[in-house]
XYZ file of C-alpha atoms in Angstrom:
520
model
C 23.571 -8.009 127.138
C 25.512 -7.833 123.897
C 27.852 -10.603 125.043
C 26.877 -14.238 125.550
C 27.381 -15.392 129.133
C 28.603 -18.712 130.533
C 25.412 -19.254 132.556
C 21.943 -17.753 132.844
C 22.355 -16.248 136.305
C 25.292 -15.397 138.566
C 24.653 -15.393 142.333
C 26.574 -15.519 145.596
C 26.172 -18.558 147.853
C 23.540 -16.529 149.735
C 21.461 -16.097 146.581
C 22.391 -12.457 145.950
C 22.325 -11.632 142.239
C 25.619 -10.439 140.744
C 25.528 -7.883 137.945
C 27.914 -8.106 134.996
C 29.329 -4.675 135.717
C 29.286 -2.264 138.635
C 29.880 1.391 137.848
C 31.555 3.499 140.496
C 30.702 7.155 140.985
C 32.519 9.339 138.423
C 33.757 6.289 136.517
C 32.967 6.788 132.859
C 35.091 3.949 131.495
C 33.184 0.892 130.302
C 34.626 -2.639 130.070
C 35.393 -3.549 126.473
C 35.574 0.083 125.350
C 38.529 2.435 124.803
C 40.882 2.778 126.670
C 40.082 -0.699 128.078
C 41.245 -0.043 131.651
C 38.495 -2.335 132.900
C 39.051 -5.129 130.397
C 39.291 -5.811 126.677
C 35.880 -7.518 126.523
C 32.516 -6.255 127.682
C 31.664 -9.411 129.599
C 35.187 -10.596 130.479
C 35.056 -13.898 132.415
C 31.268 -13.968 132.593
C 31.487 -14.684 128.866
C 34.653 -16.747 128.676
C 37.362 -17.734 131.138
C 41.018 -17.086 130.450
C 43.050 -19.775 128.633
C 44.633 -22.036 131.243
C 48.120 -22.905 130.058
C 50.844 -24.888 131.776
C 54.344 -24.168 130.475
C 56.021 -27.497 129.771
C 58.867 -28.930 127.754
C 61.897 -31.017 128.690
C 64.129 -33.796 127.490
C 63.049 -35.256 124.145
C 59.988 -34.530 122.040
C 58.637 -37.944 123.103
C 58.818 -37.086 126.823
C 57.287 -33.645 126.338
C 54.488 -35.111 124.220
C 53.583 -37.386 127.140
C 53.401 -34.354 129.471
C 51.174 -32.448 126.999
C 48.715 -35.329 126.808
C 48.740 -35.497 130.624
C 47.982 -31.765 130.914
C 45.261 -31.849 128.238
C 43.644 -34.769 130.056
C 43.651 -32.724 133.274
C 41.961 -29.680 131.765
C 44.485 -27.259 130.255
C 42.900 -25.246 127.462
C 46.128 -24.332 125.682
C 49.661 -25.701 125.389
C 52.758 -23.687 126.255
C 56.076 -25.031 124.971
C 59.466 -24.559 126.639
C 62.550 -25.125 124.456
C 66.049 -26.004 125.584
C 68.870 -23.450 125.348
C 70.496 -24.848 122.180
C 67.128 -24.580 120.388
C 66.692 -21.033 121.692
C 70.050 -19.847 120.361
C 70.090 -21.725 117.083
C 72.310 -24.751 117.685
C 71.439 -28.326 116.793
C 71.917 -30.883 119.562
C 75.142 -32.160 117.967
C 76.868 -28.749 118.116
C 79.782 -28.635 120.567
C 78.205 -25.698 122.432
C 75.064 -27.779 123.060
C 76.890 -30.196 125.334
C 75.384 -30.298 128.823
C 72.291 -28.301 127.821
C 70.272 -30.585 125.544
C 66.760 -31.094 126.916
C 67.563 -29.432 130.251
C 65.374 -26.302 130.511
C 63.032 -27.275 127.702
C 62.539 -29.684 124.865
C 65.198 -30.182 122.161
C 63.847 -29.483 118.668
C 66.309 -29.915 115.810
C 64.028 -30.695 112.860
C 60.445 -31.076 111.725
C 60.687 -34.741 112.729
C 61.077 -33.627 116.361
C 58.113 -31.276 115.886
C 55.988 -34.146 114.546
C 56.838 -36.203 117.623
C 56.222 -33.267 119.983
C 52.635 -32.932 118.767
C 51.895 -36.594 118.056
C 48.191 -37.245 118.606
C 47.421 -33.525 118.858
C 45.614 -31.754 116.007
C 47.113 -28.286 115.734
C 43.880 -26.847 114.345
C 42.111 -27.788 117.598
C 44.575 -26.426 120.163
C 46.085 -23.018 120.908
C 49.859 -23.283 121.297
C 52.173 -20.732 122.851
C 55.892 -21.120 122.128
C 58.450 -19.354 124.296
C 61.020 -18.746 121.590
C 62.671 -15.576 120.349
C 65.843 -15.523 118.234
C 64.791 -18.718 116.458
C 61.058 -17.966 116.661
C 60.774 -17.753 112.881
C 62.170 -21.295 112.556
C 59.919 -22.829 115.220
C 56.899 -21.114 113.665
C 57.996 -22.559 110.298
C 58.149 -26.059 111.818
C 54.660 -25.512 113.222
C 53.212 -24.263 109.915
C 54.826 -27.088 107.939
C 53.459 -29.641 110.424
C 49.971 -28.069 110.309
C 50.024 -28.374 106.521
C 51.022 -32.044 106.810
C 48.043 -32.580 109.141
C 45.766 -31.009 106.521
C 44.896 -28.084 108.803
C 43.287 -24.878 107.584
C 46.014 -22.304 108.316
C 43.419 -19.568 108.708
C 42.174 -21.446 111.821
C 45.559 -22.113 113.429
C 45.863 -20.160 116.697
C 48.677 -19.557 119.122
C 51.601 -17.297 119.901
C 55.339 -17.137 119.409
C 57.122 -14.957 121.931
C 59.371 -13.460 119.232
C 60.377 -10.483 121.434
C 64.061 -9.989 120.745
C 64.411 -6.555 122.355
C 63.846 -7.913 125.851
C 66.501 -10.544 125.115
C 69.100 -7.816 124.680
C 67.815 -6.005 127.758
C 67.182 -8.787 130.233
C 67.512 -12.399 129.148
C 70.329 -13.022 126.676
C 69.111 -15.630 124.158
C 69.766 -13.471 121.111
C 71.762 -14.406 117.998
C 71.830 -11.584 115.462
C 72.286 -7.822 115.998
C 69.150 -5.695 116.654
C 68.512 -4.404 113.130
C 68.478 -7.771 111.267
C 66.545 -9.256 114.188
C 63.892 -6.558 113.814
C 63.748 -7.305 110.067
C 62.995 -10.978 110.778
C 60.240 -9.972 113.201
C 58.552 -7.726 110.652
C 58.839 -10.564 108.096
C 56.807 -12.675 110.535
C 54.241 -9.877 110.972
C 53.842 -9.603 107.208
C 53.630 -13.349 106.558
C 51.142 -14.064 109.343
C 48.865 -11.136 108.485
C 48.299 -12.864 105.128
C 48.576 -16.571 105.926
C 47.904 -17.051 109.680
C 45.306 -14.407 110.594
C 44.553 -15.926 114.036
C 48.200 -16.274 115.079
C 49.670 -13.868 117.643
C 52.894 -12.851 115.928
C 54.673 -11.580 119.020
C 54.304 -11.733 122.782
C 55.931 -8.520 123.952
C 57.378 -9.655 127.235
C 57.671 -7.863 130.518
C 58.014 -11.200 132.288
C 61.758 -11.576 131.835
C 62.384 -7.900 132.507
C 60.746 -8.448 135.909
C 62.611 -11.710 136.486
C 65.867 -9.811 135.867
C 64.997 -7.541 138.786
C 62.939 -4.607 137.503
C 60.153 -2.956 139.454
C 56.518 -3.243 138.344
C 56.662 0.272 136.863
C 59.857 -0.541 134.932
C 58.393 -3.825 133.687
C 55.411 -1.929 132.300
C 57.381 0.987 130.866
C 60.151 -1.013 129.193
C 57.679 -3.545 127.776
C 55.496 -0.859 126.214
C 58.571 0.980 124.926
C 59.623 -2.244 123.182
C 56.084 -2.610 121.874
C 56.264 0.884 120.415
C 59.524 -0.031 118.652
C 57.821 -3.033 117.017
C 54.893 -0.867 115.939
C 57.231 1.678 114.351
C 59.276 -1.037 112.597
C 56.118 -2.542 111.098
C 54.828 0.866 110.025
C 58.171 1.583 108.375
C 57.769 -1.675 106.430
C 54.439 -0.352 105.161
C 52.179 -2.666 107.137
C 48.676 -1.570 108.152
C 48.527 -0.898 111.910
C 44.830 -1.782 111.944
C 45.754 -5.271 110.714
C 49.051 -6.238 112.357
C 48.390 -4.575 115.744
C 45.422 -6.913 116.287
C 47.809 -9.865 116.444
C 50.278 -8.405 118.940
C 50.000 -9.797 122.443
C 51.844 -9.241 125.728
C 53.357 -11.391 128.454
C 53.532 -10.042 132.004
C 54.797 -11.215 135.363
C 52.518 -11.557 138.385
C 54.746 -10.743 141.358
C 54.078 -10.601 145.091
C 52.575 -7.144 145.719
C 48.948 -8.080 145.094
C 47.329 -4.700 144.456
C 50.283 -3.223 142.570
C 50.199 -6.146 140.148
C 46.448 -5.859 139.508
C 46.805 -2.094 139.009
C 49.758 -2.641 136.649
C 47.639 -4.797 134.346
C 44.851 -2.195 134.297
C 47.332 0.615 133.546
C 48.963 -1.453 130.778
C 45.726 -1.687 128.802
C 45.040 2.024 129.086
C 48.573 3.042 128.087
C 48.793 0.696 125.097
C 45.420 1.834 123.764
C 46.562 5.455 123.882
C 49.929 4.596 122.301
C 48.503 2.613 119.375
C 45.848 5.245 118.733
C 48.503 7.982 118.685
C 50.367 6.062 115.953
C 47.351 6.084 113.649
C 45.154 3.113 114.546
C 41.464 3.763 113.998
C 39.998 0.333 114.816
C 39.445 -0.350 118.508
C 40.420 -4.020 118.159
C 43.896 -2.894 117.122
C 44.179 -0.857 120.338
C 43.365 -3.723 122.721
C 46.217 -5.022 124.862
C 45.689 -8.775 125.270
C 48.104 -10.506 127.593
C 49.329 -13.780 129.047
C 50.540 -13.879 132.638
C 52.929 -16.181 134.430
C 53.376 -16.169 138.172
C 56.763 -14.915 139.371
C 59.495 -17.509 139.005
C 62.008 -15.395 140.930
C 59.637 -15.235 143.914
C 59.736 -19.012 144.425
C 61.904 -20.181 147.304
C 63.872 -23.385 147.764
C 63.363 -22.967 151.518
C 59.963 -24.228 152.726
C 58.880 -24.809 149.101
C 55.269 -25.596 150.045
C 54.908 -21.880 150.859
C 55.164 -21.304 147.108
C 51.647 -22.720 146.699
C 50.307 -19.685 148.581
C 52.526 -17.258 146.649
C 51.415 -18.688 143.303
C 47.740 -18.593 144.321
C 47.882 -14.904 145.278
C 49.863 -13.982 142.162
C 47.411 -15.855 139.932
C 44.491 -14.106 141.618
C 46.077 -10.695 140.972
C 46.372 -11.588 137.273
C 42.729 -12.640 137.101
C 41.545 -9.506 138.905
C 43.746 -7.550 136.483
C 41.954 -9.125 133.505
C 44.457 -11.557 131.951
C 43.536 -13.503 128.794
C 45.840 -16.434 129.517
C 47.630 -17.726 132.619
C 50.402 -20.104 133.642
C 50.823 -20.948 137.309
C 54.262 -22.131 138.452
C 54.789 -25.415 140.246
C 55.739 -25.061 143.919
C 58.921 -27.078 143.310
C 60.379 -24.930 140.506
C 63.049 -23.332 142.710
C 64.471 -26.850 142.951
C 63.937 -28.383 139.509
C 61.592 -28.611 136.558
C 58.087 -29.268 137.921
C 57.038 -32.821 138.620
C 53.734 -34.041 137.173
C 52.002 -33.708 140.548
C 53.274 -30.144 141.052
C 52.167 -29.165 137.537
C 48.713 -30.630 138.195
C 48.396 -28.754 141.501
C 49.381 -25.521 139.731
C 46.642 -26.122 137.158
C 44.113 -26.951 139.883
C 44.959 -23.559 141.452
C 43.678 -21.823 138.321
C 40.604 -24.030 138.182
C 39.715 -23.269 141.817
C 40.045 -19.525 141.201
C 37.891 -19.851 138.070
C 35.143 -22.078 139.389
C 35.034 -21.724 143.194
C 36.140 -18.229 144.222
C 33.402 -16.162 142.575
C 35.877 -13.565 141.265
C 34.919 -14.383 137.668
C 31.262 -13.480 138.150
C 31.578 -9.736 137.527
C 33.810 -7.565 135.360
C 36.767 -5.797 137.015
C 35.658 -6.344 140.642
C 38.384 -3.958 141.912
C 36.988 -1.034 139.889
C 36.078 1.990 141.974
C 38.389 1.094 144.851
C 39.987 4.399 145.880
C 43.293 2.593 146.434
C 43.314 0.569 143.202
C 42.184 3.462 140.995
C 44.805 5.769 142.482
C 47.494 3.089 142.193
C 46.556 2.512 138.536
C 46.949 6.238 137.854
C 50.282 6.467 139.725
C 51.750 3.459 137.905
C 50.679 4.896 134.565
C 52.202 8.321 135.298
C 55.552 6.857 136.397
C 55.678 4.487 133.398
C 55.049 7.371 130.972
C 58.040 9.200 132.525
C 60.290 6.280 131.586
C 58.834 6.034 128.080
C 59.391 9.754 127.493
C 63.060 9.319 128.503
C 63.414 6.376 126.107
C 61.729 8.304 123.282
C 64.177 11.165 123.849
C 67.069 8.705 123.365
C 65.632 7.613 120.012
C 63.471 4.692 121.134
C 63.875 1.296 122.770
C 66.489 -0.083 120.354
C 68.749 2.905 120.981
C 68.129 2.780 124.748
C 69.138 -0.893 124.783
C 72.219 -0.296 122.613
C 73.298 2.455 125.035
C 72.700 0.177 128.040
C 70.144 2.467 129.690
C 67.421 -0.136 130.202
C 69.911 -2.766 131.398
C 71.389 -0.337 133.946
C 67.959 0.617 135.313
C 67.016 -3.038 135.756
C 70.355 -3.856 137.406
C 69.971 -0.966 139.859
C 66.490 -2.127 140.889
C 67.646 -5.746 141.224
C 70.502 -4.655 143.489
C 68.187 -2.575 145.704
C 65.688 -5.435 145.980
C 68.336 -7.972 146.965
C 69.905 -5.544 149.449
C 66.514 -5.114 151.127
C 66.109 -8.888 151.399
C 69.565 -9.346 152.898
C 68.958 -6.582 155.444
C 65.526 -8.137 156.199
C 63.881 -4.806 155.406
C 61.865 -6.873 152.927
C 60.535 -10.014 154.559
C 60.543 -13.277 152.616
C 58.817 -15.935 154.696
C 61.049 -18.939 155.258
C 64.128 -17.171 153.849
C 64.920 -14.208 156.114
C 62.001 -14.536 158.521
C 60.108 -17.432 160.118
C 63.039 -19.657 159.205
C 63.320 -23.215 160.423
C 65.705 -26.106 160.155
C 64.275 -28.494 157.629
C 65.156 -31.555 155.661
C 63.938 -30.952 152.137
C 62.325 -34.131 150.878
C 60.531 -32.540 147.909
C 60.757 -34.946 144.922
C 63.195 -33.625 142.287
C 62.620 -33.957 138.540
C 65.896 -34.582 136.694
C 66.732 -34.780 132.986
C 69.305 -37.400 131.989
C 72.465 -36.259 130.156
C 72.027 -39.174 127.733
C 69.345 -37.123 125.948
C 72.034 -35.504 123.783
C 73.171 -38.894 122.460
C 69.554 -39.687 121.499
C 69.224 -36.385 119.643
C 72.561 -36.826 117.839
C 71.490 -40.261 116.589
C 68.230 -38.746 115.318
C 70.175 -36.049 113.443
C 72.512 -38.608 111.872
C 69.548 -40.650 110.649
C 67.792 -37.542 109.312
C 70.797 -36.365 107.309
C 71.407 -39.807 105.837
C 67.767 -40.195 104.719
C 66.881 -36.710 103.411
C 67.672 -35.228 99.992
C 70.766 -33.235 100.960
C 71.053 -31.525 97.573
C 67.525 -30.190 97.932
C 68.313 -28.927 101.453
C 71.410 -27.099 100.188
C 69.354 -25.539 97.400
C 66.850 -24.182 99.907
C 69.647 -22.832 102.111
C 71.168 -21.105 99.080
C 67.768 -19.540 98.273
C 67.469 -18.415 101.895
C 70.889 -16.780 101.654
C 69.824 -14.906 98.512
C 66.456 -13.796 99.952
C 68.038 -12.550 103.179
C 70.757 -10.602 101.353
C 68.148 -9.062 99.031
C 66.006 -7.935 101.987
C 63.043 -10.064 100.914
C 60.642 -11.806 103.290
C 62.359 -15.050 104.333
C 59.380 -16.838 105.915
C 58.094 -18.762 102.836
C 61.604 -20.042 102.078
C 62.247 -21.110 105.692
C 58.937 -23.008 105.769
C 59.823 -24.900 102.581
C 63.357 -25.572 103.868
C 62.206 -27.111 107.157
C 59.487 -29.081 105.367
C 62.339 -30.628 103.363
C 64.262 -31.457 106.562
C 66.678 -28.543 106.903
C 67.585 -28.329 110.597
C 67.247 -25.437 112.998
C 71.031 -25.136 113.272
C 71.534 -25.071 109.489
C 69.043 -22.241 109.022
C 70.451 -20.273 111.970
C 73.996 -20.675 110.605
C 72.926 -19.530 107.153
C 71.786 -16.203 108.653
C 74.764 -16.045 111.044
C 77.018 -15.989 107.979
C 75.123 -12.926 106.704
C 74.346 -10.941 109.862
C 77.008 -12.098 112.305
C 76.350 -12.510 116.023
C 75.511 -9.747 118.484
C 78.088 -9.144 121.212
C 76.718 -7.203 124.181
């Protein structure tokens, strides 16, 4: 075996030996080899399990830091940070539009001081961190880099991911700031900077998750995500970047929904399609053609009715992601249709992953669904239908054009309408919602974030601005203005600005003055 395995021998409970790989009749594709249908690594989970992440962030940096230490203590192998809406759309906590939203759906991060608190007691060189941030992704990455430098970390060893996928924001989610073209420029600035300074950092997580949450089908999620991925590839190539270098650091983020076999087949088809796409654009190194992805179980599938049923939904969705070959996984808490997850719900969600990994036996062989007539056919069908969508988008001029013309948004909206109509007519059964209903008194504990959080953040900002060198901050903002107008890479300047206590809102506003705001 070329790959090192987790243990010397893999057996069933009856003592039957399990091979690393089973080859079906007429199946020529090998795990870890182009086009990677069966997995991006030869040994897959026999060599190394997926990264177990639990998405967390709420209230203040202090409160979120406590949750991270709790999760690390309970066995997560990577952190995943949720930011509040003001942070996502470039407003400091003291901005009038931040009122009522500070710390609610994620943690409030206004400055590097908040970032220091968020990761207090955590060495960034020793942990992989995923940050769900898009329009302000370049600023949050700058906070992270500046903090890593303060910790004395070797930047070449820093690992993690910023979501940084602005195209799906226009299509499905809405936390954009600038118009598409300047947004794409910022993204390619990140590609360029990280390829030189942060070689282990995943510079983008091209996200189908939110496309699916907005109501798309599995085929649409795959097609629109890969179409967006192609747009990022082309933008980077146009900037003169080497596809064999930057493509290695692109990652993906998919949804694991309810239809078990369709989801597993979707993940297999995604790898095959991406490998073909990247190769067609000139990549010659196989590592650049590998689609590596994070999965999160389907938030929109969680029900407020009979919420304990969500434990079963999440377990099946997580299993489909594992059988589909995910590199990283977040499992939702059963209570997330009601509130942010409580500590106990988050721990149970993590234990779900650990049980799949260590008790189920599904990690003992590579691609255990391979050779199934149903799964192989479903993989082929999903791929064929997704290519049809991509060809339509290419004919329009690519994903950016298709989004600007509203095509992708309309397709998602149509699918969402059909899905909801089928639920309301009970053609599609949702247990506890339109079938097997019962009168119940919901006594599930609710996690609430106090509105006083904004006052805390405002006081922190006041103290920061009174203590920092404001002239130096203004000088950095002026340099940022000049670099952005000249079309130069803004990342080094943003990193220096945040290291000298410029806030997220100040940097966002500097670029707002140049690029304006996108109106859908």
